[in-house]
């Protein structure tokens, strides 16, 4: 065992350790899943919030060349506008290729007046300006439609807030549970070792001498149980992320920031261990002050 | 007896009663001067162990006052008791060793409680254990030792921190006469360097062999014998 320190008390056995392992295992899974979800949401948010889509709906009767001309003038307007960093029209061939499998022939597709799409990425530091520019653009060309994905983003933000609340209440619940478990285990240990405590008192031990030994054992159980719970949760987490990564592909792992996530998760066993130590020490003080008369 | 201030133990009209049982000790008054060596005798069940429990603060009197080292313990807060208790060494009648600890760790407890450095603990404890004939059992658990060996371990634990007052409850009850002589030799050596010693024994012959004052318990009362010789 690491940090093994001599104790005058027999070991409390493996039950408290097993309880902490299970609690930390489940909490790690719940916390990590929440963090992963938040990561995914953040990525969506980032992908979507920075871009607007301008739909150019061809005016009835206009030839493709006329539509293209309108697109060109919108493009030159956008590229000459400060506050807009990228304005990328989706080329008509691309749209046709996308739709071809459903509409059988490319010829047929080219006959349909498809809306043309322009992806716009405004500078993040001049959002309001960019918004004004686009609005004035809409005034100039009534046949365009702006989609800034606001409804979609609001829902995502709301979901993200709910996740935060969930995570906070989960951690509060877990830490309360750890406190309750520790208070009871400590009281039980004090009751079991009454005679040892009495002898130590007679030999001149202060309550602190006893409390520190109990607290150290709790700390060790917290560290060992916590790390064990964390380590056991890792393979399960890798499975979950693998399963999530499949449909999301690409730079998913990078988005997750596994290092940052690990740094957050390691606080769980550390927090549990420190909480166990403090709770145990206080419980010993209180219980001895209440139950020992001489 | 010398002046009150040099009294290490002082009982004033002390009575002791367990629950609603009849009183074990009745209106006992005596004092023990610093540096004295006293025997506490009385038949089995006369209350010798109970009287010692009052001195080592495991029990509060039902009535009266107990003073230790000049302090009335009725008026002392619980947090102040450890400092007083560290000046005491106690050999319990039933040894009260910690079964899960080795001989070394059992005997080391008073030193560790007092915060003595671990190197010194590892030096002094084996020395004393060798002297008392337990050198081979440093790492043995009490349950593997004989009654006499456990008693010696209990004595070692009581004297390891050089207490000002040593209380021994039937300290030679389980050892053969050879070891008993060695144990008494140790007590007398400690007495010579200034330790105050109170030995409770039901064996009056043993007490009479020594020229020390005797306190005798009978019917809950304390009779002082030979107190003029201190
Ligand atoms: N903790 C206790 N609770 C109730 N009765 C006790 C307790 N300790 C001792 N007694 C009783 O007090 C009497 C004196 O016991 P004790 O002090 O051990 O005498 P001695 O040491 O002289 O043999 C006995 O009758 C014993 O049964
Ligand atoms: Mg007795």
PDB file of C-alpha atoms in Angstrom, chain A residues 80 99 113 160 169 213 248 294:
ATOM      1  CA  UNK A  80     -15.735  43.328 -50.012  1.00  0.00           C
ATOM      2  CA  UNK A  99     -29.615  15.203 -55.662  1.00  0.00           C
ATOM      3  CA  UNK A 113     -35.012  25.789 -59.938  1.00  0.00           C
ATOM      4  CA  UNK A 160     -26.226  22.274 -22.151  1.00  0.00           C
ATOM      5  CA  UNK A 169     -26.606  17.788  -8.535  1.00  0.00           C
ATOM      6  CA  UNK A 213      -5.228   7.409  12.674  1.00  0.00           C
ATOM      7  CA  UNK A 248     -19.596  11.393 -35.470  1.00  0.00           C
ATOM      8  CA  UNK A 294     -13.157  10.499  31.494  1.00  0.00           C
TER       9      UNK A 294
END
